[in-house]
Coordinates of C-alpha atoms and ligand atoms in Angstrom, one line a residue:
M1 CA 262.8 -37.7 19.5
T2 CA 259.5 -39.5 19.0
Q3 CA 259.8 -42.6 17.0
E4 CA 257.6 -42.9 13.9
V5 CA 254.4 -44.6 15.0
R6 CA 251.9 -45.9 12.5
V7 CA 248.2 -46.1 13.3
D8 CA 247.4 -49.9 13.1
Q9 CA 245.0 -51.4 10.6
K10 CA 242.1 -51.8 12.9
A11 CA 242.2 -48.2 14.1
A12 CA 242.9 -47.0 10.6
K13 CA 239.8 -48.7 9.2
L14 CA 237.6 -47.1 11.8
S15 CA 239.0 -43.7 11.4
L16 CA 238.9 -43.8 7.6
S17 CA 235.3 -45.0 7.5
Y18 CA 234.2 -41.9 9.5
I19 CA 236.3 -39.6 7.3
L20 CA 235.0 -40.9 4.0
V21 CA 231.4 -40.5 5.1
A22 CA 232.3 -36.9 6.2
F23 CA 233.6 -36.0 2.8
I24 CA 230.7 -37.7 0.9
G25 CA 228.3 -35.5 3.0
F26 CA 230.5 -32.5 2.3
G27 CA 230.4 -33.1 -1.5
I28 CA 226.6 -33.3 -1.6
A29 CA 226.3 -30.3 0.6
A30 CA 228.5 -28.3 -1.7
I31 CA 226.2 -28.9 -4.6
A32 CA 223.3 -27.6 -2.5
G33 CA 225.4 -24.6 -1.5
L34 CA 226.1 -23.6 -5.1
L35 CA 222.4 -23.9 -6.1
Q36 CA 221.4 -21.7 -3.1
G37 CA 223.9 -19.0 -4.1
L38 CA 222.7 -19.0 -7.7
D39 CA 219.0 -19.0 -6.7
R40 CA 219.4 -16.0 -4.4
A41 CA 221.2 -14.1 -7.1
Q42 CA 218.3 -14.8 -9.5
L43 CA 220.7 -16.5 -11.8
I44 CA 218.7 -19.7 -11.8
T45 CA 215.2 -20.7 -10.9
L46 CA 214.9 -23.9 -9.0
P47 CA 212.6 -26.5 -10.5
T48 CA 209.2 -26.8 -8.8
W49 CA 210.1 -30.2 -7.3
L50 CA 213.2 -28.7 -5.5
N51 CA 212.4 -26.2 -2.8
Y52 CA 214.9 -23.6 -1.7
Y53 CA 214.3 -24.4 2.0
Q54 CA 214.7 -28.1 1.3
I55 CA 218.2 -27.7 -0.2
L56 CA 219.1 -25.2 2.5
T57 CA 218.2 -27.8 5.2
A58 CA 220.1 -30.5 3.4
H59 CA 223.2 -28.1 3.1
G60 CA 223.0 -27.0 6.7
V61 CA 222.6 -30.5 8.2
L62 CA 225.1 -32.1 5.9
M63 CA 227.8 -29.5 6.4
G64 CA 227.1 -28.5 10.0
L65 CA 226.3 -31.9 11.5
V66 CA 227.4 -34.7 9.2
F67 CA 230.6 -33.4 7.7
T68 CA 231.9 -32.1 11.0
T69 CA 230.8 -34.8 13.4
F70 CA 232.0 -37.7 11.3
F71 CA 235.3 -36.0 10.6
I72 CA 235.9 -35.2 14.2
E73 CA 235.1 -38.7 15.5
G74 CA 237.4 -40.2 12.8
F75 CA 240.2 -37.7 13.4
L76 CA 240.1 -38.0 17.2
F77 CA 240.2 -41.8 17.1
S78 CA 243.2 -41.8 14.8
G79 CA 245.1 -39.3 17.0
I80 CA 244.3 -41.3 20.1
A81 CA 245.7 -44.4 18.5
R82 CA 248.7 -42.4 17.4
V83 CA 249.7 -41.4 20.9
Q84 CA 249.1 -45.0 22.2
N85 CA 251.6 -46.7 19.9
G86 CA 249.2 -46.9 17.1
K87 CA 246.6 -48.9 18.9
L88 CA 243.1 -48.6 20.2
T89 CA 241.8 -51.0 22.9
P90 CA 239.2 -53.6 21.9
L91 CA 236.5 -51.7 23.9
G92 CA 237.4 -48.4 22.3
L93 CA 237.3 -49.9 18.8
K94 CA 233.9 -51.6 19.5
L95 CA 232.3 -48.4 20.8
G96 CA 233.8 -46.6 17.8
W97 CA 232.1 -48.9 15.4
V98 CA 228.7 -49.0 17.1
G99 CA 228.8 -45.2 17.2
F100 CA 229.6 -45.1 13.5
W101 CA 226.7 -47.3 12.5
V102 CA 224.2 -45.5 14.7
M103 CA 225.3 -42.2 13.3
L104 CA 225.1 -43.5 9.7
I105 CA 221.6 -44.8 10.2
G106 CA 220.5 -41.5 11.7
T107 CA 222.1 -39.6 8.8
V108 CA 220.4 -41.7 6.1
M109 CA 217.1 -41.3 7.9
G110 CA 217.4 -37.6 8.1
V111 CA 218.7 -37.0 4.6
I112 CA 215.9 -39.2 3.1
T113 CA 213.3 -37.2 5.0
V114 CA 214.7 -34.0 3.7
L115 CA 214.9 -35.2 0.1
M116 CA 211.2 -36.3 0.4
N117 CA 210.5 -32.7 1.3
D118 CA 209.1 -33.7 4.7
A119 CA 211.6 -31.8 6.8
S120 CA 212.4 -28.4 5.3
V121 CA 212.9 -27.0 8.8
L122 CA 216.5 -25.7 8.3
F123 CA 219.5 -26.6 10.2
T124 CA 218.1 -25.3 13.5
F125 CA 214.7 -27.1 13.2
Y126 CA 213.0 -24.3 15.1
A127 CA 209.5 -25.2 16.4
P128 CA 206.7 -24.5 15.6
M129 CA 207.9 -25.6 12.1
K130 CA 207.1 -29.3 12.2
A131 CA 209.0 -32.0 10.3
S132 CA 208.3 -35.7 9.9
P133 CA 209.2 -37.6 13.1
F134 CA 211.8 -39.5 11.1
F135 CA 213.8 -36.3 10.8
Y136 CA 214.0 -35.8 14.5
I137 CA 214.6 -39.5 15.2
G138 CA 217.5 -39.4 12.6
A139 CA 219.0 -36.3 14.3
A140 CA 218.7 -38.0 17.7
L141 CA 220.5 -41.1 16.4
I142 CA 223.3 -38.9 15.0
V143 CA 223.8 -37.4 18.5
V144 CA 223.5 -40.8 20.3
G145 CA 225.9 -42.4 17.9
S146 CA 228.4 -39.6 18.6
W147 CA 228.0 -40.2 22.3
I148 CA 228.8 -43.8 21.9
G149 CA 232.0 -42.9 19.9
G150 CA 232.8 -40.5 22.7
W151 CA 232.5 -43.2 25.4
G152 CA 235.0 -45.2 23.3
M153 CA 237.4 -42.3 23.7
F154 CA 236.7 -42.1 27.4
A155 CA 237.5 -45.8 27.7
E156 CA 240.8 -45.2 26.0
Y157 CA 241.6 -42.5 28.5
R158 CA 240.7 -44.6 31.5
N159 CA 242.8 -47.4 30.1
W160 CA 245.8 -45.1 29.7
K161 CA 245.4 -43.7 33.2
R162 CA 245.3 -47.2 34.6
N163 CA 248.5 -48.2 32.9
N164 CA 250.3 -44.9 33.7
P165 CA 249.3 -44.0 37.3
G166 CA 250.1 -40.5 38.4
K167 CA 251.3 -39.3 35.0
F168 CA 249.9 -36.6 32.7
S169 CA 247.9 -38.1 29.8
P170 CA 249.3 -37.4 26.3
L171 CA 248.2 -34.0 25.1
F172 CA 246.2 -35.3 22.2
L173 CA 244.3 -37.7 24.4
F174 CA 243.6 -35.0 26.9
T175 CA 242.3 -32.5 24.4
A176 CA 240.2 -35.2 22.7
V177 CA 238.6 -36.0 26.1
A178 CA 238.0 -32.3 26.7
T179 CA 236.2 -32.1 23.3
M180 CA 234.1 -35.1 23.9
T181 CA 233.3 -34.0 27.5
L182 CA 232.0 -30.7 26.2
W183 CA 230.0 -32.6 23.6
Q184 CA 228.4 -34.9 26.1
I185 CA 227.3 -32.0 28.3
C186 CA 225.9 -29.7 25.7
T187 CA 224.1 -32.3 23.6
L188 CA 221.9 -33.0 26.7
G189 CA 220.0 -29.9 25.8
V190 CA 219.2 -30.9 22.2
A191 CA 218.5 -34.5 23.3
A192 CA 216.0 -33.2 25.8
E193 CA 214.4 -31.0 23.2
V194 CA 214.1 -33.7 20.6
L195 CA 213.1 -36.6 22.9
F196 CA 210.7 -34.8 25.2
Q197 CA 209.3 -32.1 23.0
L198 CA 209.7 -32.6 19.2
I199 CA 209.3 -36.3 18.8
P200 CA 206.1 -36.7 20.9
W201 CA 204.7 -33.6 19.2
S202 CA 205.5 -34.7 15.6
L203 CA 204.1 -38.1 16.3
G204 CA 200.8 -36.4 17.4
M205 CA 201.0 -37.5 21.0
V206 CA 200.7 -33.9 22.1
D207 CA 199.1 -31.0 20.2
T208 CA 201.3 -28.1 21.0
V209 CA 204.9 -27.3 21.9
N210 CA 206.5 -24.8 24.3
V211 CA 208.5 -22.8 21.7
L212 CA 210.5 -20.7 24.1
L213 CA 211.7 -23.8 26.0
S214 CA 212.5 -25.6 22.7
R215 CA 214.7 -22.8 21.4
T216 CA 216.4 -22.4 24.7
L217 CA 217.3 -26.1 24.8
L218 CA 218.5 -25.9 21.2
W219 CA 220.9 -23.1 22.0
F220 CA 222.1 -24.7 25.1
F221 CA 223.6 -27.1 22.6
G222 CA 223.9 -24.7 19.6
H223 CA 226.7 -22.6 20.8
P224 CA 228.9 -25.3 22.4
L225 CA 228.4 -27.1 19.0
V226 CA 230.6 -24.3 17.6
Y227 CA 233.4 -25.2 20.0
F228 CA 233.0 -28.8 19.3
W229 CA 233.9 -27.9 15.7
L230 CA 236.6 -25.5 16.7
M231 CA 238.4 -27.7 19.3
P232 CA 239.7 -30.3 16.8
A233 CA 240.9 -27.4 14.7
Y234 CA 242.7 -26.0 17.7
M235 CA 244.1 -29.5 18.4
T236 CA 245.6 -29.4 14.9
W237 CA 247.0 -25.9 15.4
Y238 CA 248.5 -26.6 18.9
L239 CA 249.7 -30.2 18.5
I240 CA 250.1 -31.1 14.8
M241 CA 251.3 -27.8 13.2
P242 CA 254.5 -27.4 15.3
K243 CA 255.8 -30.7 14.0
I244 CA 255.0 -29.7 10.4
I245 CA 257.0 -26.5 10.7
G246 CA 259.8 -28.2 12.6
G247 CA 259.1 -26.7 15.9
K248 CA 257.8 -27.7 19.3
V249 CA 254.4 -27.5 21.1
F250 CA 254.7 -24.1 22.9
S251 CA 253.4 -25.1 26.2
D252 CA 251.7 -28.1 27.7
S253 CA 249.9 -26.1 30.4
I254 CA 248.6 -23.4 28.1
T255 CA 247.2 -26.0 25.8
R256 CA 245.4 -27.8 28.6
L257 CA 244.2 -24.6 30.1
V258 CA 242.6 -23.4 26.9
F259 CA 240.7 -26.6 26.5
V260 CA 239.6 -26.6 30.1
I261 CA 238.3 -23.0 29.6
F262 CA 236.2 -24.2 26.7
V263 CA 234.7 -27.0 28.7
L264 CA 233.8 -24.5 31.4
L265 CA 232.5 -21.5 29.4
S266 CA 231.0 -22.7 26.2
T267 CA 227.7 -23.9 27.6
P268 CA 226.4 -21.1 29.8
I269 CA 226.3 -18.6 27.0
G270 CA 223.5 -19.8 24.7
F271 CA 221.2 -16.8 25.2
H272 CA 223.5 -14.7 23.0
H273 CA 221.5 -16.4 20.2
Q274 CA 218.2 -15.3 21.8
L275 CA 219.0 -11.7 22.6
M276 CA 216.0 -10.6 20.5
E277 CA 213.7 -13.3 21.9
P278 CA 210.8 -12.3 24.3
G279 CA 210.3 -14.3 27.5
I280 CA 213.8 -14.2 28.8
D281 CA 214.7 -11.5 31.4
P282 CA 217.4 -9.1 30.2
K283 CA 219.4 -9.9 33.3
W284 CA 220.0 -13.4 32.2
K285 CA 220.8 -12.2 28.7
F286 CA 223.4 -9.9 30.2
L287 CA 225.0 -12.7 32.1
H288 CA 225.3 -14.8 29.0
V289 CA 226.7 -11.9 27.0
A290 CA 229.4 -11.3 29.6
L291 CA 230.4 -15.0 29.6
T292 CA 230.4 -15.0 25.8
L293 CA 232.8 -12.1 25.7
S294 CA 235.1 -13.9 28.1
I295 CA 235.3 -16.9 25.9
A296 CA 237.1 -14.8 23.4
I297 CA 240.1 -15.1 25.9
P298 CA 241.2 -18.6 24.9
S299 CA 241.1 -17.5 21.3
L300 CA 243.3 -14.6 22.1
I301 CA 245.7 -16.9 24.0
T302 CA 245.7 -19.1 20.9
A303 CA 246.6 -16.3 18.6
F304 CA 249.6 -15.5 20.9
T305 CA 250.6 -19.1 21.2
M306 CA 250.5 -19.6 17.4
F307 CA 252.8 -16.6 16.7
A308 CA 255.1 -17.7 19.5
T309 CA 255.3 -21.2 17.9
F310 CA 256.1 -19.7 14.5
E311 CA 258.7 -17.4 15.9
L312 CA 260.5 -20.0 18.0
A313 CA 260.6 -22.5 15.1
G314 CA 261.9 -19.8 12.8
R315 CA 264.6 -18.7 15.2
A316 CA 265.6 -22.3 15.8
K317 CA 266.3 -22.4 12.0
G318 CA 268.4 -19.3 12.2
A319 CA 265.9 -16.5 11.5
T320 CA 266.9 -13.1 12.6
G321 CA 265.2 -9.7 13.1
L322 CA 261.7 -9.0 14.1
F323 CA 259.9 -10.9 11.3
G324 CA 262.7 -13.1 9.9
W325 CA 260.9 -16.2 11.1
F326 CA 258.1 -15.5 8.6
R327 CA 260.4 -16.6 5.7
K328 CA 261.4 -19.8 7.4
L329 CA 257.8 -21.2 7.5
P330 CA 257.2 -24.1 5.0
W331 CA 255.0 -22.2 2.6
K332 CA 255.4 -24.8 -0.1
D333 CA 254.0 -27.5 2.1
A334 CA 250.2 -27.9 1.7
R335 CA 250.0 -29.4 5.2
F336 CA 251.1 -26.0 6.5
F337 CA 249.9 -23.6 3.9
S338 CA 246.2 -24.5 4.3
L339 CA 246.5 -24.4 8.0
F340 CA 248.0 -20.9 7.9
L341 CA 245.2 -19.6 5.7
A342 CA 242.7 -21.3 8.1
M343 CA 244.3 -19.4 11.1
L344 CA 244.4 -16.2 9.2
W345 CA 240.7 -16.4 8.4
F346 CA 239.9 -17.0 12.0
I347 CA 241.0 -13.4 12.8
P348 CA 238.1 -11.6 11.0
A349 CA 235.8 -14.5 11.9
G350 CA 236.5 -14.0 15.6
A351 CA 236.1 -10.2 15.3
G352 CA 232.7 -10.8 13.7
G353 CA 231.8 -13.1 16.6
I354 CA 232.4 -10.4 19.1
I355 CA 230.1 -8.1 17.1
N356 CA 227.3 -10.7 17.1
A357 CA 227.6 -11.3 20.8
S358 CA 227.3 -7.6 21.7
N359 CA 223.8 -6.8 22.7
Q360 CA 223.3 -3.6 20.7
L361 CA 225.3 -4.6 17.7
N362 CA 223.4 -7.8 17.6
Q363 CA 220.2 -5.8 16.9
V364 CA 221.8 -4.5 13.7
V365 CA 222.9 -7.9 12.3
H366 CA 220.3 -10.2 13.8
N367 CA 218.9 -12.7 11.4
T368 CA 220.5 -10.9 8.4
I369 CA 222.7 -12.8 6.1
W370 CA 225.7 -11.2 7.9
V371 CA 225.3 -14.1 10.3
T372 CA 225.6 -16.6 7.4
G373 CA 228.7 -14.7 6.3
H374 CA 230.1 -15.0 9.8
F375 CA 229.8 -18.7 10.2
H376 CA 231.1 -19.4 6.7
L377 CA 234.3 -17.8 8.0
T378 CA 234.5 -19.6 11.3
I379 CA 233.3 -23.1 10.6
G380 CA 233.2 -22.8 6.8
T381 CA 236.8 -21.6 6.5
A382 CA 238.9 -21.7 9.7
V383 CA 237.6 -25.1 10.6
A384 CA 236.9 -26.6 7.2
L385 CA 240.3 -25.6 5.8
T386 CA 241.9 -27.2 8.8
F387 CA 240.0 -30.4 8.2
F388 CA 240.9 -30.4 4.5
C389 CA 244.5 -29.9 5.5
V390 CA 244.4 -32.8 8.0
S391 CA 242.9 -35.0 5.3
Y392 CA 246.0 -34.5 3.0
W393 CA 248.3 -36.4 5.3
L394 CA 245.9 -38.4 7.5
I395 CA 244.2 -40.3 4.7
P396 CA 247.4 -41.5 3.1
H397 CA 248.7 -42.4 6.5
L398 CA 245.7 -44.5 7.2
T399 CA 245.7 -46.3 3.8
G400 CA 249.5 -46.8 3.6
R401 CA 249.9 -44.4 0.7
K402 CA 251.8 -41.2 0.2
M403 CA 251.1 -37.5 -0.6
T404 CA 252.6 -36.8 -4.0
R405 CA 254.0 -33.5 -5.3
T406 CA 250.9 -33.1 -7.4
T407 CA 248.6 -33.6 -4.5
N408 CA 250.6 -31.2 -2.5
E409 CA 250.3 -28.5 -5.2
L410 CA 246.6 -29.2 -5.7
G411 CA 246.1 -29.0 -1.9
R412 CA 247.7 -25.5 -2.0
L413 CA 245.5 -24.5 -5.0
Q414 CA 242.4 -25.8 -3.1
A415 CA 243.1 -23.5 -0.2
V416 CA 243.6 -20.5 -2.5
L417 CA 240.4 -21.1 -4.4
W418 CA 238.5 -21.6 -1.2
S419 CA 239.9 -18.3 0.2
I420 CA 239.0 -16.4 -3.0
G421 CA 235.5 -17.9 -2.9
M422 CA 235.1 -16.8 0.7
I423 CA 236.3 -13.3 0.0
F424 CA 233.5 -12.9 -2.5
M425 CA 230.8 -15.0 -0.8
S426 CA 231.4 -14.1 2.9
G427 CA 232.4 -10.5 2.1
S428 CA 229.1 -10.0 0.2
M429 CA 227.1 -11.7 2.8
H430 CA 228.5 -9.4 5.5
T431 CA 227.8 -6.3 3.4
L432 CA 224.3 -7.5 2.5
G433 CA 223.6 -8.0 6.2
L434 CA 224.6 -4.5 7.0
L435 CA 222.2 -3.3 4.2
G436 CA 219.4 -5.3 5.9
G437 CA 219.4 -8.3 3.6
P438 CA 217.7 -11.3 5.4
R439 CA 219.2 -14.7 5.6
R440 CA 217.4 -18.0 4.8
T441 CA 215.2 -16.5 2.0
A442 CA 214.8 -17.9 -1.5
G443 CA 215.7 -15.5 -4.3
T444 CA 213.1 -12.7 -4.5
T445 CA 213.0 -9.0 -5.4
Y446 CA 210.0 -8.4 -3.1
M447 CA 207.9 -7.2 -6.1
N448 CA 210.8 -5.1 -7.4
D449 CA 211.2 -3.1 -4.2
P450 CA 214.1 -0.6 -4.8
T451 CA 215.9 -1.7 -1.6
A452 CA 215.7 -5.4 -2.5
L453 CA 216.9 -4.6 -6.0
S454 CA 219.9 -2.8 -4.6
W455 CA 220.9 -6.1 -2.9
I456 CA 221.1 -8.1 -6.2
P457 CA 224.6 -7.1 -7.2
F458 CA 226.0 -8.3 -3.9
H459 CA 224.0 -11.6 -4.3
K460 CA 225.7 -12.0 -7.7
L461 CA 229.1 -11.5 -6.1
A462 CA 228.2 -14.0 -3.5
A463 CA 227.2 -16.5 -6.2
L464 CA 230.5 -15.9 -7.9
G465 CA 232.2 -16.8 -4.7
G466 CA 229.9 -19.8 -4.4
A467 CA 231.1 -21.0 -7.8
F468 CA 234.8 -20.8 -6.7
L469 CA 233.9 -22.6 -3.5
F470 CA 232.0 -25.3 -5.4
F471 CA 235.0 -25.8 -7.6
A472 CA 237.3 -26.0 -4.6
A473 CA 235.0 -28.4 -2.9
M474 CA 235.0 -30.8 -5.9
L475 CA 238.8 -30.6 -6.0
Q476 CA 238.9 -31.4 -2.3
V477 CA 236.6 -34.5 -2.7
G478 CA 238.7 -35.6 -5.6
L479 CA 241.9 -35.3 -3.5
V480 CA 240.3 -37.3 -0.7
L481 CA 239.2 -40.1 -3.1
Y482 CA 242.6 -40.1 -4.8
L483 CA 244.5 -40.2 -1.5
A484 CA 242.3 -43.0 -0.2
F485 CA 242.3 -45.3 -3.2
K486 CA 244.8 -44.3 -5.9
A487 CA 247.8 -42.5 -4.5
P488 CA 251.1 -44.5 -4.7
K489 CA 251.8 -46.9 -1.8
G490 CA 254.2 -45.5 0.8
E491 CA 254.7 -44.0 4.2
Q492 CA 253.1 -40.8 5.2
E493 CA 254.0 -39.4 8.6
Y494 CA 251.4 -38.6 11.3
P495 CA 252.9 -35.4 12.5
M496 CA 252.5 -35.1 16.3
G497 CA 254.4 -32.3 18.0
D498 CA 256.6 -32.7 21.1
V499 CA 256.4 -30.3 24.0
A500 CA 259.3 -27.8 24.2
E501 CA 261.9 -29.1 26.7
D502 CA 262.1 -25.9 28.6
A503 CA 258.4 -25.5 29.1
A504 CA 257.3 -25.1 32.7
E505 CA 255.9 -28.0 34.6
T506 CA 252.1 -28.4 34.2
P507 CA 250.0 -27.9 37.3
R508 CA 248.3 -31.1 38.5
I509 CA 244.9 -29.4 38.8
L510 CA 244.6 -29.2 35.0
E511 CA 244.0 -32.9 34.8
R512 CA 241.4 -33.2 37.6
W513 CA 238.4 -33.8 35.5
P514 CA 235.9 -34.2 38.4
V515 CA 236.8 -30.6 39.5
W516 CA 236.3 -29.1 36.0
I517 CA 233.1 -31.0 35.3
S518 CA 231.7 -29.9 38.6
V519 CA 232.5 -26.2 37.9
A520 CA 231.0 -26.5 34.5
V521 CA 227.8 -27.9 35.9
I522 CA 227.6 -25.2 38.5
L523 CA 228.0 -22.5 35.9
I524 CA 225.3 -24.1 33.8
L525 CA 222.9 -24.2 36.8
V526 CA 223.6 -20.5 37.5
A527 CA 223.1 -19.5 33.9
Y528 CA 220.2 -21.7 33.0
G529 CA 218.6 -23.1 36.2
Y530 CA 216.2 -20.3 36.9
P531 CA 215.3 -19.3 33.3
I532 CA 214.5 -22.9 32.3
A533 CA 212.4 -23.5 35.5
D534 CA 210.6 -20.3 34.8
M535 CA 209.9 -21.4 31.2
I536 CA 208.4 -24.7 32.4
Q537 CA 206.3 -23.2 35.2
N538 CA 205.1 -20.1 33.3
P539 CA 205.0 -21.4 29.7
P540 CA 204.0 -19.2 26.8
P541 CA 200.8 -20.4 25.0
G542 CA 201.6 -23.7 23.3
A543 CA 202.1 -23.6 19.6
P544 CA 200.5 -26.1 17.1
G545 CA 202.8 -27.3 14.4
V546 CA 203.1 -25.4 11.0
R547 CA 204.3 -26.5 7.6
T548 CA 205.8 -23.4 6.0
W549 CA 207.0 -25.1 2.9
Ligands
HEM601 C1 230.8 -25.0 -1.5 C2 230.9 -24.2 -0.5 C3 229.7 -23.5 0.1 C4 228.7 -22.7 -0.5 C5 228.7 -22.4 -1.9 C6 227.8 -22.3 0.6 C7 226.7 -21.5 0.3 C8 225.7 -21.3 1.3 C9 224.5 -20.4 1.0 C10 224.3 -19.7 -0.3 C11 223.8 -20.5 2.2 C12 222.4 -19.9 2.4 C13 222.2 -18.6 2.8 C14 220.8 -18.2 3.2 O1 219.9 -18.3 2.4 O2 220.6 -17.9 4.4 C15 224.5 -21.4 3.1 C16 224.0 -21.7 4.4 C17 224.7 -22.5 5.3 N1 225.9 -23.0 5.1 FE1 227.1 -23.0 3.4 N2 228.2 -22.9 1.7 C18 229.3 -23.6 1.5 C19 230.1 -24.3 2.5 C20 229.7 -24.4 3.8 C21 230.5 -25.1 4.8 C22 231.9 -25.7 4.6 C23 229.7 -25.1 5.9 C24 230.1 -25.7 7.3 C25 230.9 -26.7 7.4 C26 228.5 -24.5 5.6 C27 227.4 -24.4 6.5 C28 226.3 -23.7 6.2 C29 225.2 -23.6 7.2 C30 225.1 -24.3 8.6 C31 224.2 -22.9 6.6 C32 222.9 -22.4 7.2 C33 221.7 -23.3 6.9 C34 220.5 -22.7 7.5 O3 220.3 -21.5 7.5 O4 219.7 -23.5 8.0 N3 228.5 -24.1 4.3 N4 225.6 -21.8 2.5
CU602 CU1 226.9 -18.8 19.7

């Protein structure tokens, strides 16, 4: 039996600050999302002072970077405190706060530049589109701030190891360290791009930019970024969910193994975003595709583990037959219900990912709105719903309040509305992509071209989905504010699962970080060393900046 541990006030304040900023960013981004959907369906015309690409940039940056990164830092700090008797060390707290402020300054800088229409370069800020230097500096500060927070978590880990020599670290701490390790490695790519290429260029210190190199450095970071979002969701599924359903963590070793595989394999695969790009030898693309397909393995292991967890919990409660356990799951509990939908959505999302990663199939869907449909299922649903669901119990836990029956019911409604919205929006986006519809394009009929006209009904369905999503998003923001400031005072449990007693002993090697980091670096050198050296030695003609908006 674990005793009930409360996250103490200091750690709670830190964690809550991150989480509130996350949901404010999310709320603003949702408004932009709705407007985009309506514009593309030709249901509204944006006013001349509000550019489609401007709101698309705001939406992408606020959802993809601000909502996720702030939420993840806040959640991981809270969980690390939870497994250490509710406390963080003074050093961890301090780094947590410095990171928070640096990230916040970067966010404000970036958002203001976008609102001033000085940075409509989209979420990927591809050169040679050129934004104001403040946009890039803001982005760099978000990344640096998140590093500092990560160092705070490493400090917690070192402290734990010192006080518990020779023991395995608590699973939550281990998986948090894995997540932040991946993040520190992969962000080196985007940091190099922004610091050495984009900032000097946007300040006018150099005239042109090596576009191929800049995109390669971006994707060195861009795919692992996806795992940075996914790993905290997996932490919830592996470690938190079992407690909510009254079961046990299926296996300590499998959990650690899955996270180690992510650290090893998520970086050397970035070329799967550049399959259509000239200047990279197909041999290297092939290597990256092969590694990409192998990173589906931890997700398949996860699917197996989740069902095993459900089944064992159900059988422990007396379920019989092949699927009897299904009825024993706590469907009425929003903490579980949202999570289950999140996991369910990850099945089509992952299948779509395998399609994107396959060389030939990529040619069909590349740069179509299929891709947008895909990531609204992965990050936009599997991850986002998981984060919503965490907020239902985490926020009241941090503020000394309680989830009520009504919040529980509204939480379940939220997940249903979000799912309906995604069926329409993501479903239409996938269909449109197969019909050749482009992504990242303001509403247009291409002078009434028949093909483009045939897309409009699907855009309308997507906009209908967007309306559901917007409604669900506002409900979510309302729930967050209610749980933070208004819900009745009380005790809300921080559910942290225990490992099953009969699980096999964990191999020591799984906790040898120097070994895993070295393997990760070697894989990166193999996959990127030669291509990047080649791009620097034989650069394509330098590109001057353009302003397309
Ligand atoms: C209220 C819910 C949402 C709505 C209505 C919505 C709608 C949209 C639409 C219409 C687009 C533009 C498609 C295009 O022109 O290519 C888009 C792009 C995008 N969305 Fe969402 N979305 C929502 C939630 C989310 C969430 C939860 C995330 C991630 C956490 C997300 C991340 C993104 C990103 C990264 C882009 C791409 C930006 C770019 O192309 O630069 N969205 N969304
Ligand atoms: Cu990718």
